[in-house]
GROMACS .gro file of C-alpha atoms in nm:
model
  204
    1MET     CA    1  -0.662   1.814  -0.446
    2ALA     CA    2  -0.438   1.496  -0.313
    3ILE     CA    3  -0.386   1.193  -0.494
    4LEU     CA    4  -0.397   0.872  -0.388
    5THR     CA    5  -0.114   0.661  -0.363
    6MET     CA    6  -0.062   0.299  -0.290
    7THR     CA    7   0.301   0.112  -0.103
    8THR     CA    8   0.315  -0.181  -0.165
    9PHE     CA    9   0.538  -0.507   0.028
   10VAL     CA   10   0.572  -0.780  -0.268
   11THR     CA   11   0.729  -1.138  -0.415
   12LEU     CA   12   0.935  -1.173  -0.672
   13ASP     CA   13   0.567  -1.368  -0.785
   14GLY     CA   14   0.385  -1.096  -0.633
   15VAL     CA   15   0.248  -1.178  -0.291
   16MET     CA   16   0.191  -0.879  -0.068
   17GLN     CA   17   0.042  -1.140   0.277
   18ALA     CA   18   0.150  -1.114   0.584
   19PRO     CA   19   0.541  -0.885   0.507
   20GLY     CA   20   0.557  -0.807   0.875
   21GLY     CA   21   0.529  -1.124   1.106
   22PRO     CA   22   0.381  -1.420   1.236
   23GLY     CA   23  -0.002  -1.369   1.315
   24GLU     CA   24  -0.042  -1.094   1.087
   25ASP     CA   25  -0.261  -1.286   0.859
   26PRO     CA   26  -0.164  -1.614   0.811
   27SER     CA   27  -0.546  -1.729   0.670
   28GLY     CA   28  -0.548  -1.932   0.364
   29GLY     CA   29  -0.268  -2.140   0.567
   30PHE     CA   30  -0.004  -1.911   0.486
   31THR     CA   31   0.276  -1.989   0.651
   32TYR     CA   32   0.555  -1.695   0.522
   33GLU     CA   33   0.445  -1.470   0.759
   34GLY     CA   34   0.746  -1.170   0.825
   35TRP     CA   35   0.939  -1.174   0.458
   36VAL     CA   36   0.987  -0.832   0.461
   37ARG     CA   37   1.224  -0.818   0.756
   38PRO     CA   38   1.513  -0.974   0.669
   39HIS     CA   39   1.578  -0.754   0.359
   40PHE     CA   40   1.486  -0.391   0.568
   41ASP     CA   41   1.820  -0.217   0.579
   42ASP     CA   42   1.877   0.160   0.600
   43ASP     CA   43   1.800   0.267   0.259
   44LEU     CA   44   1.446   0.083   0.262
   45GLY     CA   45   1.369   0.250   0.600
   46ALA     CA   46   1.442   0.631   0.411
   47PHE     CA   47   1.250   0.578   0.167
   48MET     CA   48   0.946   0.471   0.365
   49VAL     CA   49   0.994   0.777   0.550
   50ASP     CA   50   0.995   0.973   0.278
   51VAL     CA   51   0.650   0.822   0.151
   52PHE     CA   52   0.512   0.871   0.470
   53LYS     CA   53   0.637   1.246   0.536
   54ARG     CA   54   0.409   1.347   0.167
   55ALA     CA   55   0.062   1.160   0.371
   56ASP     CA   56  -0.208   1.389   0.445
   57ALA     CA   57  -0.417   1.121   0.532
   58PHE     CA   58  -0.457   0.723   0.506
   59LEU     CA   59  -0.766   0.462   0.346
   60LEU     CA   60  -0.658   0.184   0.513
   61GLY     CA   61  -0.832  -0.201   0.514
   62ARG     CA   62  -1.008  -0.333   0.822
   63GLY     CA   63  -0.768  -0.626   0.818
   64THR     CA   64  -0.442  -0.374   0.824
   65TYR     CA   65  -0.567  -0.116   1.015
   66GLN     CA   66  -0.644  -0.338   1.296
   67ILE     CA   67  -0.273  -0.468   1.244
   68PHE     CA   68  -0.157  -0.110   1.265
   69ALA     CA   69  -0.377  -0.014   1.558
   70SER     CA   70  -0.241  -0.255   1.773
   71HIS     CA   71   0.101  -0.200   1.756
   72TRP     CA   72   0.136   0.195   1.616
   73PRO     CA   73  -0.007   0.325   1.920
   74ARG     CA   74   0.262   0.197   2.160
   75VAL     CA   75   0.531   0.332   1.942
   76THR     CA   76   0.521   0.717   2.123
   77ASP     CA   77   0.893   0.841   2.008
   78PRO     CA   78   0.769   1.224   1.875
   79ALA     CA   79   1.120   1.115   1.742
   80ASP     CA   80   0.955   0.823   1.519
   81PRO     CA   81   0.806   1.063   1.154
   82ILE     CA   82   0.641   0.673   1.043
   83ALA     CA   83   0.417   0.653   1.349
   84SER     CA   84   0.399   0.968   1.407
   85ALA     CA   85   0.188   1.021   1.126
   86LEU     CA   86  -0.058   0.728   1.152
   87ASN     CA   87  -0.070   0.821   1.524
   88ALA     CA   88  -0.163   1.212   1.442
   89LEU     CA   89  -0.337   1.183   1.058
   90PRO     CA   90  -0.684   1.078   0.904
   91LYS     CA   91  -0.743   0.743   0.900
   92HIS     CA   92  -1.007   0.601   0.677
   93VAL     CA   93  -1.119   0.239   0.761
   94ALA     CA   94  -1.289   0.031   0.425
   95SER     CA   95  -1.578  -0.216   0.607
   96SER     CA   96  -1.897  -0.309   0.581
   97THR     CA   97  -1.831  -0.480   0.878
   98LEU     CA   98  -1.650  -0.269   1.089
   99GLY     CA   99  -1.840  -0.128   1.397
  100ARG     CA  100  -1.629   0.138   1.539
  101ALA     CA  101  -1.278   0.257   1.487
  102GLU     CA  102  -1.104   0.292   1.803
  103TRP     CA  103  -0.761   0.427   1.704
  104GLY     CA  104  -0.856   0.790   1.584
  105PRO     CA  105  -0.883   0.994   1.447
  106ALA     CA  106  -1.062   0.754   1.243
  107THR     CA  107  -1.364   0.738   1.040
  108ILE     CA  108  -1.529   0.400   0.864
  109GLU     CA  109  -1.620   0.420   0.454
  110ARG     CA  110  -1.884   0.167   0.371
  111ASP     CA  111  -1.842   0.240  -0.008
  112VAL     CA  112  -1.496   0.329  -0.091
  113VAL     CA  113  -1.535   0.328  -0.457
  114ALA     CA  114  -1.850   0.582  -0.395
  115GLY     CA  115  -1.592   0.782  -0.158
  116VAL     CA  116  -1.305   0.793  -0.269
  117ALA     CA  117  -1.325   1.156  -0.470
  118GLY     CA  118  -1.448   1.290  -0.184
  119LEU     CA  119  -1.104   1.202   0.007
  120LYS     CA  120  -0.872   1.363  -0.227
  121GLN     CA  121  -1.114   1.649  -0.243
  122ARG     CA  122  -1.092   1.687   0.136
  123TYR     CA  123  -0.736   1.661   0.121
  124GLU     CA  124  -0.367   1.888  -0.072
  125ARG     CA  125  -0.158   1.613  -0.056
  126GLU     CA  126  -0.137   1.210  -0.008
  127VAL     CA  127  -0.445   0.999   0.093
  128GLN     CA  128  -0.210   0.658   0.123
  129VAL     CA  129  -0.321   0.332   0.130
  130HIS     CA  130  -0.049   0.063   0.259
  131GLY     CA  131  -0.122  -0.298   0.320
  132SER     CA  132  -0.466  -0.359   0.270
  133ALA     CA  133  -0.493  -0.616   0.041
  134GLY     CA  134  -0.832  -0.621  -0.025
  135LEU     CA  135  -0.852  -0.298  -0.075
  136ALA     CA  136  -0.615  -0.292  -0.299
  137GLN     CA  137  -0.809  -0.559  -0.501
  138THR     CA  138  -1.034  -0.295  -0.518
  139LEU     CA  139  -0.896   0.001  -0.569
  140LEU     CA  140  -0.712  -0.096  -0.891
  141SER     CA  141  -1.014  -0.310  -1.033
  142HIS     CA  142  -1.193   0.092  -1.038
  143ARG     CA  143  -0.889   0.273  -1.162
  144LEU     CA  144  -0.841   0.435  -0.866
  145VAL     CA  145  -0.483   0.451  -0.735
  146ASP     CA  146  -0.328   0.739  -0.878
  147GLU     CA  147   0.012   0.600  -0.799
  148LEU     CA  148   0.185   0.292  -0.710
  149HIS     CA  149   0.464   0.178  -0.550
  150VAL     CA  150   0.622  -0.164  -0.598
  151LEU     CA  151   0.856  -0.263  -0.354
  152THR     CA  152   0.973  -0.582  -0.458
  153PHE     CA  153   1.135  -0.784  -0.231
  154PRO     CA  154   1.399  -1.129  -0.366
  155VAL     CA  155   1.250  -1.399  -0.242
  156VAL     CA  156   0.939  -1.651  -0.405
  157LEU     CA  157   0.673  -1.776  -0.193
  158GLY     CA  158   0.426  -1.985  -0.428
  159ALA     CA  159   0.195  -1.896  -0.205
  160GLY     CA  160  -0.023  -1.587  -0.057
  161LYS     CA  161  -0.307  -1.370  -0.146
  162ARG     CA  162  -0.150  -1.174  -0.472
  163LEU     CA  163  -0.086  -0.767  -0.571
  164PHE     CA  164  -0.213  -0.804  -0.947
  165GLU     CA  165  -0.486  -1.052  -0.881
  166ARG     CA  166  -0.824  -0.904  -0.976
  167VAL     CA  167  -0.773  -0.571  -1.159
  168ALA     CA  168  -0.875  -0.340  -1.419
  169PRO     CA  169  -0.602  -0.293  -1.737
  170THR     CA  170  -0.454  -0.001  -1.670
  171ALA     CA  171  -0.130   0.189  -1.824
  172PHE     CA  172   0.149   0.284  -1.541
  173GLU     CA  173   0.415   0.533  -1.604
  174LEU     CA  174   0.715   0.414  -1.447
  175ARG     CA  175   0.814   0.763  -1.247
  176GLY     CA  176   1.149   0.629  -1.038
  177MET     CA  177   1.283   0.378  -1.029
  178ARG     CA  178   1.584   0.274  -0.715
  179THR     CA  179   1.751   0.007  -0.569
  180THR     CA  180   1.856  -0.079  -0.170
  181GLY     CA  181   2.126  -0.247  -0.061
  182ARG     CA  182   1.951  -0.543   0.074
  183GLY     CA  183   1.849  -0.625  -0.300
  184VAL     CA  184   1.490  -0.445  -0.290
  185VAL     CA  185   1.373  -0.332  -0.584
  186VAL     CA  186   1.182   0.004  -0.559
  187ASN     CA  187   0.947   0.126  -0.845
  188THR     CA  188   0.706   0.358  -0.878
  189TYR     CA  189   0.420   0.415  -1.121
  190ARG     CA  190   0.228   0.719  -1.248
  191ARG     CA  191  -0.136   0.553  -1.416
  192ALA     CA  192  -0.155   0.693  -1.763
  193GLY     CA  193  -0.542   0.529  -1.878
  194GLU     CA  194  -0.550   0.253  -2.085
  195PRO     CA  195  -0.281   0.026  -2.224
  196THR     CA  196  -0.188   0.031  -2.589
  197PHE     CA  197  -0.131  -0.328  -2.746
  198GLY     CA  198   0.046  -0.399  -3.031
  199SER     CA  199   0.166  -0.709  -3.258
  200PHE     CA  200   0.507  -0.847  -3.355
  201LEU     CA  201   0.376  -1.024  -3.583
  202LEU     CA  202   0.470  -0.996  -3.944
  203ASP     CA  203   0.209  -0.960  -4.225
  204GLY     CA  204   0.088  -1.254  -4.421
   0.00000   0.00000   0.00000
């Protein structure tokens, strides 16, 4: 049975909106699109290639699916491991409004919360979530993410969609940590159940 993994780029203040470039997601008047590119280097590229090599399928929000569909089919180099994975592997699109998913192979998932368990049963390694802010909130609020890669970039934006806005309290175990040459901190967490609490207050 596969695990559900989520890989997300965030700023120091937790913003995950529109890391790729202008026009990606200006919703809410967001004007800081493309904040990842100045910090991307070979270290980060190698990490992302390793992530995509473990994918059996993708679970994407409607917006991210449409953004990817406008870009990745045009990357036809068979030696590109990320393009090859995204173009060839099954894509499950979480949407209640999308009529057709033309960039295939693709299936529209109308009830993603109910469908995650079935998706994991269908595959052996990883069902991967990339981007997809709204979907991320839904999955985290239902404790459905098994492993979380948080790539934190050394920039503060002060506005935009944030990763941990509407989520359920969840404990995670740190499974890996590295820093790229341009200062991106890559942390990998595995879900570890309910959070625990304590106190530093003295009795009395």
